[in-house]
Amino acid sequence: MSAATPAYDDGNIFAKILRGEIPSDRLIDDEVAIAIMDIMPESKGHCLLIPKTASRNLLDASDETLARVMPVVAKLARAAKAAFSADGVRVAQFNEEAGGQTVFHLHFHIVPVYEGVPLKRHAMGEVPAETLKEHAEAIRAELAKL
Ligand code: 5GP
């Protein structure tokens, strides 16, 4: 039996970041989405692309939102890979608690992958703000070249 997708709740942390209630160091801020570093990165350069249009996840997102956001996901993936000379990049997106989702506003994980370096566990272990700031700078520099 499948349950219906619950209604969107705008009290989630990404909605607060989008509204500016919580300050954020943005890699991208355009009409479609923002991008920020993940505070508990699975690898060096792990960042998040967060559409501005509210939806809980992929299951209730409009086709228009998805169509508009994917080119930005790709752009960020290219920049994050280039910024750290990663060997690959993983794009992930989780739906509902059983699917691994912990923040209930649609977002895409961009996770650079380095050969021989295992990914850290999902949403576990913060890194210092200063480190994230440096990584953000490196990604912004690559975005500026695209
Ligand atoms: P989800 O589990 O919903 O797919 O991913 C949520 C992600 O958001 C996790 O990778 C987690 O590390 C990250 N995260 C949780 N709280 C914050 C926060 O306050 N700021 C940022 N930048 N990332 C967060």
PDB file of C-alpha atoms and ligand atoms in Angstrom:
ATOM      1  CA  MET A   1       0.000   0.000   0.000  1.00  0.00           C
ATOM      2  CA  SER A   2       1.434   3.413  -0.870  1.00  0.00           C
ATOM      3  CA  ALA A   3       0.846   6.510   1.245  1.00  0.00           C
ATOM      4  CA  ALA A   4       0.121   9.903  -0.282  1.00  0.00           C
ATOM      5  CA  THR A   5       2.950  12.455  -0.200  1.00  0.00           C
ATOM      6  CA  PRO A   6       2.399  14.652   2.889  1.00  0.00           C
ATOM      7  CA  ALA A   7       1.766  18.365   2.388  1.00  0.00           C
ATOM      8  CA  TYR A   8       4.711  20.742   2.100  1.00  0.00           C
ATOM      9  CA  ASP A   9       5.669  22.323   5.452  1.00  0.00           C
ATOM     10  CA  ASP A  10       7.477  25.665   5.090  1.00  0.00           C
ATOM     11  CA  GLY A  11       9.084  25.354   8.544  1.00  0.00           C
ATOM     12  CA  ASN A  12      11.928  23.229   7.141  1.00  0.00           C
ATOM     13  CA  ILE A  13      15.522  24.472   7.284  1.00  0.00           C
ATOM     14  CA  PHE A  14      15.910  25.024   3.524  1.00  0.00           C
ATOM     15  CA  ALA A  15      12.711  27.097   3.384  1.00  0.00           C
ATOM     16  CA  LYS A  16      14.164  29.255   6.177  1.00  0.00           C
ATOM     17  CA  ILE A  17      17.438  29.595   4.248  1.00  0.00           C
ATOM     18  CA  LEU A  18      15.519  30.508   1.060  1.00  0.00           C
ATOM     19  CA  ARG A  19      13.552  33.172   2.946  1.00  0.00           C
ATOM     20  CA  GLY A  20      16.781  34.561   4.418  1.00  0.00           C
ATOM     21  CA  GLU A  21      15.735  33.803   7.992  1.00  0.00           C
ATOM     22  CA  ILE A  22      18.928  31.774   8.321  1.00  0.00           C
ATOM     23  CA  PRO A  23      22.018  33.278   6.678  1.00  0.00           C
ATOM     24  CA  SER A  24      23.703  31.238   3.948  1.00  0.00           C
ATOM     25  CA  ASP A  25      26.819  31.462   1.792  1.00  0.00           C
ATOM     26  CA  ARG A  26      25.324  30.941  -1.672  1.00  0.00           C
ATOM     27  CA  LEU A  27      27.199  29.449  -4.623  1.00  0.00           C
ATOM     28  CA  ILE A  28      24.264  30.188  -6.914  1.00  0.00           C
ATOM     29  CA  ASP A  29      21.280  32.442  -6.423  1.00  0.00           C
ATOM     30  CA  ASP A  30      19.254  32.871  -9.595  1.00  0.00           C
ATOM     31  CA  GLU A  31      15.561  32.923 -10.491  1.00  0.00           C
ATOM     32  CA  VAL A  32      15.358  29.118 -10.344  1.00  0.00           C
ATOM     33  CA  ALA A  33      17.390  27.964  -7.360  1.00  0.00           C
ATOM     34  CA  ILE A  34      20.064  28.539  -4.776  1.00  0.00           C
ATOM     35  CA  ALA A  35      23.095  26.364  -4.122  1.00  0.00           C
ATOM     36  CA  ILE A  36      24.886  26.037  -0.778  1.00  0.00           C
ATOM     37  CA  MET A  37      27.529  23.773   0.710  1.00  0.00           C
ATOM     38  CA  ASP A  38      26.231  20.787   2.661  1.00  0.00           C
ATOM     39  CA  ILE A  39      27.263  21.254   6.307  1.00  0.00           C
ATOM     40  CA  MET A  40      27.769  17.490   6.688  1.00  0.00           C
ATOM     41  CA  PRO A  41      29.534  16.685   3.417  1.00  0.00           C
ATOM     42  CA  GLU A  42      29.965  13.140   2.162  1.00  0.00           C
ATOM     43  CA  SER A  43      33.051  14.285   0.244  1.00  0.00           C
ATOM     44  CA  LYS A  44      35.089  17.426  -0.364  1.00  0.00           C
ATOM     45  CA  GLY A  45      32.864  19.807  -2.319  1.00  0.00           C
ATOM     46  CA  HIS A  46      29.489  18.228  -1.503  1.00  0.00           C
ATOM     47  CA  CYS A  47      26.902  20.915  -2.223  1.00  0.00           C
ATOM     48  CA  LEU A  48      23.146  21.205  -2.558  1.00  0.00           C
ATOM     49  CA  LEU A  49      20.977  22.676  -5.288  1.00  0.00           C
ATOM     50  CA  ILE A  50      17.681  23.874  -3.820  1.00  0.00           C
ATOM     51  CA  PRO A  51      14.868  25.017  -6.158  1.00  0.00           C
ATOM     52  CA  LYS A  52      13.111  28.182  -5.038  1.00  0.00           C
ATOM     53  CA  THR A  53       9.679  26.785  -5.867  1.00  0.00           C
ATOM     54  CA  ALA A  54       8.314  24.946  -2.855  1.00  0.00           C
ATOM     55  CA  SER A  55       7.856  21.215  -3.044  1.00  0.00           C
ATOM     56  CA  ARG A  56       8.527  18.503  -0.506  1.00  0.00           C
ATOM     57  CA  ASN A  57      10.532  16.338  -2.898  1.00  0.00           C
ATOM     58  CA  LEU A  58      10.467  14.843  -6.397  1.00  0.00           C
ATOM     59  CA  LEU A  59       7.091  13.222  -5.777  1.00  0.00           C
ATOM     60  CA  ASP A  60       5.134  16.482  -5.576  1.00  0.00           C
ATOM     61  CA  ALA A  61       7.368  18.699  -7.749  1.00  0.00           C
ATOM     62  CA  SER A  62       5.870  20.185 -10.899  1.00  0.00           C
ATOM     63  CA  ASP A  63       7.240  19.241 -14.320  1.00  0.00           C
ATOM     64  CA  GLU A  64       8.083  22.905 -14.810  1.00  0.00           C
ATOM     65  CA  THR A  65      10.220  23.036 -11.657  1.00  0.00           C
ATOM     66  CA  LEU A  66      12.059  19.866 -12.640  1.00  0.00           C
ATOM     67  CA  ALA A  67      12.644  21.062 -16.186  1.00  0.00           C
ATOM     68  CA  ARG A  68      13.993  24.406 -14.982  1.00  0.00           C
ATOM     69  CA  VAL A  69      16.197  23.027 -12.247  1.00  0.00           C
ATOM     70  CA  MET A  70      18.057  20.208 -14.011  1.00  0.00           C
ATOM     71  CA  PRO A  71      20.278  22.458 -16.163  1.00  0.00           C
ATOM     72  CA  VAL A  72      21.345  24.226 -12.947  1.00  0.00           C
ATOM     73  CA  VAL A  73      22.052  20.862 -11.300  1.00  0.00           C
ATOM     74  CA  ALA A  74      24.279  19.962 -14.253  1.00  0.00           C
ATOM     75  CA  LYS A  75      26.086  23.310 -14.126  1.00  0.00           C
ATOM     76  CA  LEU A  76      26.804  22.904 -10.423  1.00  0.00           C
ATOM     77  CA  ALA A  77      27.958  19.300 -10.935  1.00  0.00           C
ATOM     78  CA  ARG A  78      30.442  20.450 -13.591  1.00  0.00           C
ATOM     79  CA  ALA A  79      31.754  23.239 -11.384  1.00  0.00           C
ATOM     80  CA  ALA A  80      32.067  21.102  -8.238  1.00  0.00           C
ATOM     81  CA  LYS A  81      33.917  18.363 -10.146  1.00  0.00           C
ATOM     82  CA  ALA A  82      36.292  20.857 -11.735  1.00  0.00           C
ATOM     83  CA  ALA A  83      36.919  22.804  -8.509  1.00  0.00           C
ATOM     84  CA  PHE A  84      38.579  19.845  -6.800  1.00  0.00           C
ATOM     85  CA  SER A  85      39.713  17.824  -9.848  1.00  0.00           C
ATOM     86  CA  ALA A  86      37.357  15.052  -8.753  1.00  0.00           C
ATOM     87  CA  ASP A  87      37.301  11.812 -10.736  1.00  0.00           C
ATOM     88  CA  GLY A  88      33.514  11.751 -10.901  1.00  0.00           C
ATOM     89  CA  VAL A  89      30.448  13.310  -9.410  1.00  0.00           C
ATOM     90  CA  ARG A  90      27.366  11.738  -7.914  1.00  0.00           C
ATOM     91  CA  VAL A  91      23.993  13.460  -8.072  1.00  0.00           C
ATOM     92  CA  ALA A  92      21.548  12.174  -5.480  1.00  0.00           C
ATOM     93  CA  GLN A  93      18.047  13.038  -4.384  1.00  0.00           C
ATOM     94  CA  PHE A  94      16.085  11.362  -1.584  1.00  0.00           C
ATOM     95  CA  ASN A  95      12.318  11.068  -1.208  1.00  0.00           C
ATOM     96  CA  GLU A  96      10.557  10.650   2.131  1.00  0.00           C
ATOM     97  CA  GLU A  97      12.058   9.367   5.354  1.00  0.00           C
ATOM     98  CA  ALA A  98      12.073   5.768   4.164  1.00  0.00           C
ATOM     99  CA  GLY A  99      13.973   6.950   1.094  1.00  0.00           C
ATOM    100  CA  GLY A 100      16.646   8.639   3.220  1.00  0.00           C
ATOM    101  CA  GLN A 101      15.300  12.206   3.100  1.00  0.00           C
ATOM    102  CA  THR A 102      15.929  14.334   6.191  1.00  0.00           C
ATOM    103  CA  VAL A 103      15.018  17.853   4.991  1.00  0.00           C
ATOM    104  CA  PHE A 104      11.616  18.103   3.342  1.00  0.00           C
ATOM    105  CA  HIS A 105      12.145  20.725   0.653  1.00  0.00           C
ATOM    106  CA  LEU A 106      13.235  19.365  -2.744  1.00  0.00           C
ATOM    107  CA  HIS A 107      17.012  19.415  -3.193  1.00  0.00           C
ATOM    108  CA  PHE A 108      19.721  17.685  -5.174  1.00  0.00           C
ATOM    109  CA  HIS A 109      23.034  16.533  -3.718  1.00  0.00           C
ATOM    110  CA  ILE A 110      26.115  17.158  -5.843  1.00  0.00           C
ATOM    111  CA  VAL A 111      28.854  14.943  -4.435  1.00  0.00           C
ATOM    112  CA  PRO A 112      32.311  14.967  -6.053  1.00  0.00           C
ATOM    113  CA  VAL A 113      33.854  11.483  -6.002  1.00  0.00           C
ATOM    114  CA  TYR A 114      37.585  10.760  -5.689  1.00  0.00           C
ATOM    115  CA  GLU A 115      39.025   7.409  -6.737  1.00  0.00           C
ATOM    116  CA  GLY A 116      40.003   5.371  -3.693  1.00  0.00           C
ATOM    117  CA  VAL A 117      38.268   7.722  -1.241  1.00  0.00           C
ATOM    118  CA  PRO A 118      35.069   6.291   0.247  1.00  0.00           C
ATOM    119  CA  LEU A 119      32.140   8.643   0.706  1.00  0.00           C
ATOM    120  CA  LYS A 120      31.268   9.566   4.277  1.00  0.00           C
ATOM    121  CA  ARG A 121      27.891   8.676   5.706  1.00  0.00           C
ATOM    122  CA  HIS A 122      24.863  10.718   4.708  1.00  0.00           C
ATOM    123  CA  ALA A 123      24.090  13.737   6.941  1.00  0.00           C
ATOM    124  CA  MET A 124      26.663  12.790   9.612  1.00  0.00           C
ATOM    125  CA  GLY A 125      29.560  14.896  10.903  1.00  0.00           C
ATOM    126  CA  GLU A 126      29.855  18.634  10.354  1.00  0.00           C
ATOM    127  CA  VAL A 127      33.046  20.200   8.974  1.00  0.00           C
ATOM    128  CA  PRO A 128      34.361  23.619  10.103  1.00  0.00           C
ATOM    129  CA  ALA A 129      32.632  26.660   8.598  1.00  0.00           C
ATOM    130  CA  GLU A 130      36.008  27.981   7.422  1.00  0.00           C
ATOM    131  CA  THR A 131      36.591  24.826   5.351  1.00  0.00           C
ATOM    132  CA  LEU A 132      33.143  25.110   3.770  1.00  0.00           C
ATOM    133  CA  LYS A 133      33.843  28.741   2.955  1.00  0.00           C
ATOM    134  CA  GLU A 134      37.044  27.787   1.120  1.00  0.00           C
ATOM    135  CA  HIS A 135      35.253  25.046  -0.798  1.00  0.00           C
ATOM    136  CA  ALA A 136      32.462  27.458  -1.703  1.00  0.00           C
ATOM    137  CA  GLU A 137      35.029  29.908  -3.089  1.00  0.00           C
ATOM    138  CA  ALA A 138      36.597  27.193  -5.242  1.00  0.00           C
ATOM    139  CA  ILE A 139      33.221  26.195  -6.702  1.00  0.00           C
ATOM    140  CA  ARG A 140      32.210  29.818  -7.315  1.00  0.00           C
ATOM    141  CA  ALA A 141      35.463  30.362  -9.231  1.00  0.00           C
ATOM    142  CA  GLU A 142      34.589  27.435 -11.533  1.00  0.00           C
ATOM    143  CA  LEU A 143      30.983  28.589 -11.942  1.00  0.00           C
ATOM    144  CA  ALA A 144      32.283  31.946 -13.120  1.00  0.00           C
ATOM    145  CA  LYS A 145      34.107  30.195 -15.982  1.00  0.00           C
ATOM    146  CA  LEU A 146      30.998  28.380 -17.281  1.00  0.00           C
TER     147      LEU A 146
HETATM  148  P1  5GP B   1      18.404  14.857   2.677  1.00  0.00           P
HETATM  149  O1  5GP B   1      18.698  13.825   3.743  1.00  0.00           O
HETATM  150  O2  5GP B   1      17.121  15.549   2.984  1.00  0.00           O
HETATM  151  O3  5GP B   1      18.491  14.338   1.282  1.00  0.00           O
HETATM  152  O4  5GP B   1      19.578  15.906   2.753  1.00  0.00           O
HETATM  153  C1  5GP B   1      19.626  16.969   3.629  1.00  0.00           C
HETATM  154  C2  5GP B   1      21.053  17.434   3.626  1.00  0.00           C
HETATM  155  O5  5GP B   1      21.087  18.713   4.223  1.00  0.00           O
HETATM  156  C3  5GP B   1      22.020  16.546   4.407  1.00  0.00           C
HETATM  157  O6  5GP B   1      23.057  16.117   3.555  1.00  0.00           O
HETATM  158  C4  5GP B   1      22.514  17.429   5.540  1.00  0.00           C
HETATM  159  O7  5GP B   1      23.875  17.239   5.793  1.00  0.00           O
HETATM  160  C5  5GP B   1      22.235  18.826   5.014  1.00  0.00           C
HETATM  161  N1  5GP B   1      21.881  19.816   6.014  1.00  0.00           N
HETATM  162  C6  5GP B   1      21.101  19.642   7.113  1.00  0.00           C
HETATM  163  N2  5GP B   1      20.949  20.818   7.766  1.00  0.00           N
HETATM  164  C7  5GP B   1      21.640  21.739   7.056  1.00  0.00           C
HETATM  165  C8  5GP B   1      21.864  23.143   7.236  1.00  0.00           C
HETATM  166  O8  5GP B   1      21.396  23.777   8.181  1.00  0.00           O
HETATM  167  N3  5GP B   1      22.630  23.768   6.296  1.00  0.00           N
HETATM  168  C9  5GP B   1      23.184  23.101   5.235  1.00  0.00           C
HETATM  169  N4  5GP B   1      23.920  23.805   4.381  1.00  0.00           N
HETATM  170  N5  5GP B   1      22.994  21.782   5.047  1.00  0.00           N
HETATM  171  C10 5GP B   1      22.232  21.101   5.946  1.00  0.00           C
END
